[in-house]
Structure formats: structure tokens, C-alpha cells
Tab-separated table of C-alpha atoms in Angstrom:
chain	number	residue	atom	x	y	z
A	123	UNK	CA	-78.751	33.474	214.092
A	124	UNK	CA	-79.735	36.910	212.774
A	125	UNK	CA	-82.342	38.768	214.497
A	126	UNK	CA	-84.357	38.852	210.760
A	127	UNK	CA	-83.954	35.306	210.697
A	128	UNK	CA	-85.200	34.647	214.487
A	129	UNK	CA	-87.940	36.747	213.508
A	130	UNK	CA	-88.940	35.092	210.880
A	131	UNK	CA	-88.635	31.410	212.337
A	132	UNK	CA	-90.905	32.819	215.488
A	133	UNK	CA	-93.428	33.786	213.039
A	134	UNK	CA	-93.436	30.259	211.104
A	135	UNK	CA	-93.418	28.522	214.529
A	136	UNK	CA	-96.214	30.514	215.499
A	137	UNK	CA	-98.310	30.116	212.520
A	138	UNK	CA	-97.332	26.630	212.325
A	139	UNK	CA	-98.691	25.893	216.585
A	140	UNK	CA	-101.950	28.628	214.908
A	141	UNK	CA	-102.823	26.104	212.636
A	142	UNK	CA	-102.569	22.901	214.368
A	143	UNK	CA	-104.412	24.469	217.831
A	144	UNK	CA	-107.431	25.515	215.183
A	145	UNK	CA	-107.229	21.241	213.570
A	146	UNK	CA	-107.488	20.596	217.224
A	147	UNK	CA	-110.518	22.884	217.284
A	148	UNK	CA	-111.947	21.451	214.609
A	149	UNK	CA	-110.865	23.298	211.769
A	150	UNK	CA	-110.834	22.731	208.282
A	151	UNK	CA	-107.547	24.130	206.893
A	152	UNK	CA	-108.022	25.301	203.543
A	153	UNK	CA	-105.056	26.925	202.716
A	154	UNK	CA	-101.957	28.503	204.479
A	155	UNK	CA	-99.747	31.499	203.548
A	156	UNK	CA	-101.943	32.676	200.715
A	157	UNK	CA	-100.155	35.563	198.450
A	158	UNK	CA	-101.595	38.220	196.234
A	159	UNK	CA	-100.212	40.830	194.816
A	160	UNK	CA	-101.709	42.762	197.421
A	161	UNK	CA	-100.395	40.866	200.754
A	162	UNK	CA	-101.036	37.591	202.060
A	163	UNK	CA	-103.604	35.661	204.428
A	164	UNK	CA	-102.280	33.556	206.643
A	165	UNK	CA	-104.982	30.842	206.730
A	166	UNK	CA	-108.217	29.944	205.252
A	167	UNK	CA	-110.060	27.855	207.177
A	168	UNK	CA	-113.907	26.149	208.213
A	169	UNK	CA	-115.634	25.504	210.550
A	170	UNK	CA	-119.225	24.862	211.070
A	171	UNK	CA	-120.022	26.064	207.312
A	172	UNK	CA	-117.916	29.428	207.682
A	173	UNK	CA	-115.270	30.420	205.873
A	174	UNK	CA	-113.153	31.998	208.550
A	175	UNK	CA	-109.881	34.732	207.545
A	176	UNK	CA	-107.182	34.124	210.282
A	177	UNK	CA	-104.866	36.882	210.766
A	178	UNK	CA	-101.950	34.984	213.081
A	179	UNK	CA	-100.079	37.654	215.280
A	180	UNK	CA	-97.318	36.524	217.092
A	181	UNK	CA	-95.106	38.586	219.791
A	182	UNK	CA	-91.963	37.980	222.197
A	183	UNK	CA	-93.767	40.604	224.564
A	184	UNK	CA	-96.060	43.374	225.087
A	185	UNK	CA	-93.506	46.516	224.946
A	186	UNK	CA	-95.394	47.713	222.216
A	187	UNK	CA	-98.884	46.357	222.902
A	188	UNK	CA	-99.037	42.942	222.397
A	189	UNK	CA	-100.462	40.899	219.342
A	190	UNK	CA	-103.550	42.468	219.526
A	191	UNK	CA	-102.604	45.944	218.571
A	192	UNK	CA	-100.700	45.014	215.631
A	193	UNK	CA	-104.287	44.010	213.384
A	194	UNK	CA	-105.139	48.035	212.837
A	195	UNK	CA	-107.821	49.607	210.735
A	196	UNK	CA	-105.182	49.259	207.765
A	197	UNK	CA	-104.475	45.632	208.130
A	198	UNK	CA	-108.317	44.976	208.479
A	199	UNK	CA	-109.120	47.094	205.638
A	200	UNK	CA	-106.138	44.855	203.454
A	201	UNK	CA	-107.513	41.537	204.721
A	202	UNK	CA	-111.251	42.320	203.584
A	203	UNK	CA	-109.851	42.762	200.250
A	204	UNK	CA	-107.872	39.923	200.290
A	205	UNK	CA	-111.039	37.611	201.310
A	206	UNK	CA	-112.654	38.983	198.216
A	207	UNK	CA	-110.356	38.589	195.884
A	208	UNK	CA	-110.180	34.874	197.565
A	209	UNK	CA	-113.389	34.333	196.825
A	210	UNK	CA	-113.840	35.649	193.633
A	211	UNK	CA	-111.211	33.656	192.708
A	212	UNK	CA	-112.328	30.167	193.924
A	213	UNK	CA	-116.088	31.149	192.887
A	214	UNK	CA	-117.262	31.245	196.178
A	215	UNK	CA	-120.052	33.602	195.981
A	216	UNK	CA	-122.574	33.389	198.563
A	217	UNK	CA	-120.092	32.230	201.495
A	218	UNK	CA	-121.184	33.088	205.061
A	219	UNK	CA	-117.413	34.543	206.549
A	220	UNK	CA	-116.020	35.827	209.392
A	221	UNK	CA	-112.667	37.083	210.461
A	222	UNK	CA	-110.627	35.949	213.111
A	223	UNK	CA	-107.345	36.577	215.070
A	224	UNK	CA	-104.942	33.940	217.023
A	225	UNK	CA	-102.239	35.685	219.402
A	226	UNK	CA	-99.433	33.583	219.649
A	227	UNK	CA	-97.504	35.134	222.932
A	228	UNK	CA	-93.867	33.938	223.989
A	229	UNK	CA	-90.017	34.409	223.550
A	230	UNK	CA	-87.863	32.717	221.804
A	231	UNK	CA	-88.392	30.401	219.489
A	232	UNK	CA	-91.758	28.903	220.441
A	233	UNK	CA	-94.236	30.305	221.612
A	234	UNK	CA	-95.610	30.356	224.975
A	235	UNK	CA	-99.548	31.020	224.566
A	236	UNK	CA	-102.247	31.509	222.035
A	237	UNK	CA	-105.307	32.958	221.940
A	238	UNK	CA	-107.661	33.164	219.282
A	239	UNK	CA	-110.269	35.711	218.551
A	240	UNK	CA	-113.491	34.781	216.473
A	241	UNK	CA	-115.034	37.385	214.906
A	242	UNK	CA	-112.181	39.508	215.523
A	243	UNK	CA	-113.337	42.800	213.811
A	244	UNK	CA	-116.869	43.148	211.357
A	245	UNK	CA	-116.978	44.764	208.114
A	246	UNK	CA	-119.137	47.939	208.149
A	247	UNK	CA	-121.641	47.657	205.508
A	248	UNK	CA	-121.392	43.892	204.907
A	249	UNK	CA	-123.200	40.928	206.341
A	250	UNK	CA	-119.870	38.546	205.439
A	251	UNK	CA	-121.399	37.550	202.418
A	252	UNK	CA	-119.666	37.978	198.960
């Protein structure tokens, strides 16, 4: 298999084992793999009446500083504006939200651990409220 495709299978694995541990959590999976013309959130979820942003990371090691280092100031900054155009679109004004993060760890194909990260980063300015 190419190493783009092995990549790419890793990722869907790992989003895939993201979703299902957060069901398991309690979860309620809105919506998975959701595309703009300005990127893509991975899932939508709620729980507890917050709707929660999940930014799945998933890496075969920590050479270049694991999962966690890969959501920078940048990606934040893209997912806010993603979460508002989400909710602007489905009308969902006055929603309390948050942003999370689940590390999927391993090598590979599956992956080997996950971690996940409520409340991951905060929006400066906002109270999560659109």
C-alpha cells in the first residue's frame, strides 16, 4: 500500500475508534467529516446540552510532538470559524459550545490509544455562544 494511502486509512481508522469511544461516552454524534469551503470538522457532537467541535488527531509516534502539537493557533483559529459557519447554517443561535480534541496514538493501522481533551483550547473574547 502507498504511504498516502496508509496515511489516510490510519486517519479514517482513527476517526472511526474517535467516534465510537465518544457513543461509548455518551455522545450524541451529529455529524462526521463536515466540509466547507473553508476545511472540514471532523465531528459534531452532544453531550449534556453542548454542542462540542472535535478536532481528531491521530499519530504513529511522537518524533514530531505527538497529536497534541499538531491543533496550533491556525487550526484553532480555522475551527472557530468553521463552528460558526455550522451554526449559522443549521440556525443554531444561542448554543452553549465547547471545543474538544481526541489523540488517537499508535502504528500501523489501528491505533493503539486515545485520549480526548474537553475544552481543548477557549476562544478569546467569546463565552461559546453564537
Amino acid at each position: 500500500m502507498p504511504k498516502q494511502d496508509s496515511r489516510r486509512v490510519f486517519g479514517q481508522t482513527s476517526e472511526a475508534a474517535a467516534e465510537n469511544y465518544l457513543r461509548r461516552k455518551g455522545y450524541h454524534i451529529l455529524g462526521r467529516n463536515i466540509r466547507s469551503p473553508n476545511g472540514e470538522i471532523d465531528l459534531v457532537a452532544e453531550t449534556n446540552g453542548v454542542l462540542v467541535f472535535i478536532e481528531v488527531k491521530a499519530r504513529r509516534s511522537s518524533v514530531f510532538g505527538g497529536a497534541s502539537l499538531a491543533v496550533t493557533s491556525l487550526k484553532q483559529a480555522r475551527l472557530v470559524r468553521l463552528a460558526a459557519q455550522y451554526l449559522a447554517h443549521h440556525r443554531l443561535g444561542d448554543r452553549l459550545c465547547r471545543f474538544d480534541v481526541v489523540l488517537c496514538h499508535g502504528g500501523g493501522a489501528q491505533q493503539s490509544s486515545i485520549e480526548h481533551i474537553e475544552n481543548a483550547f477557549e476562544v478569546p473574547g467569546e463565552d461559546l455562544r453564537w
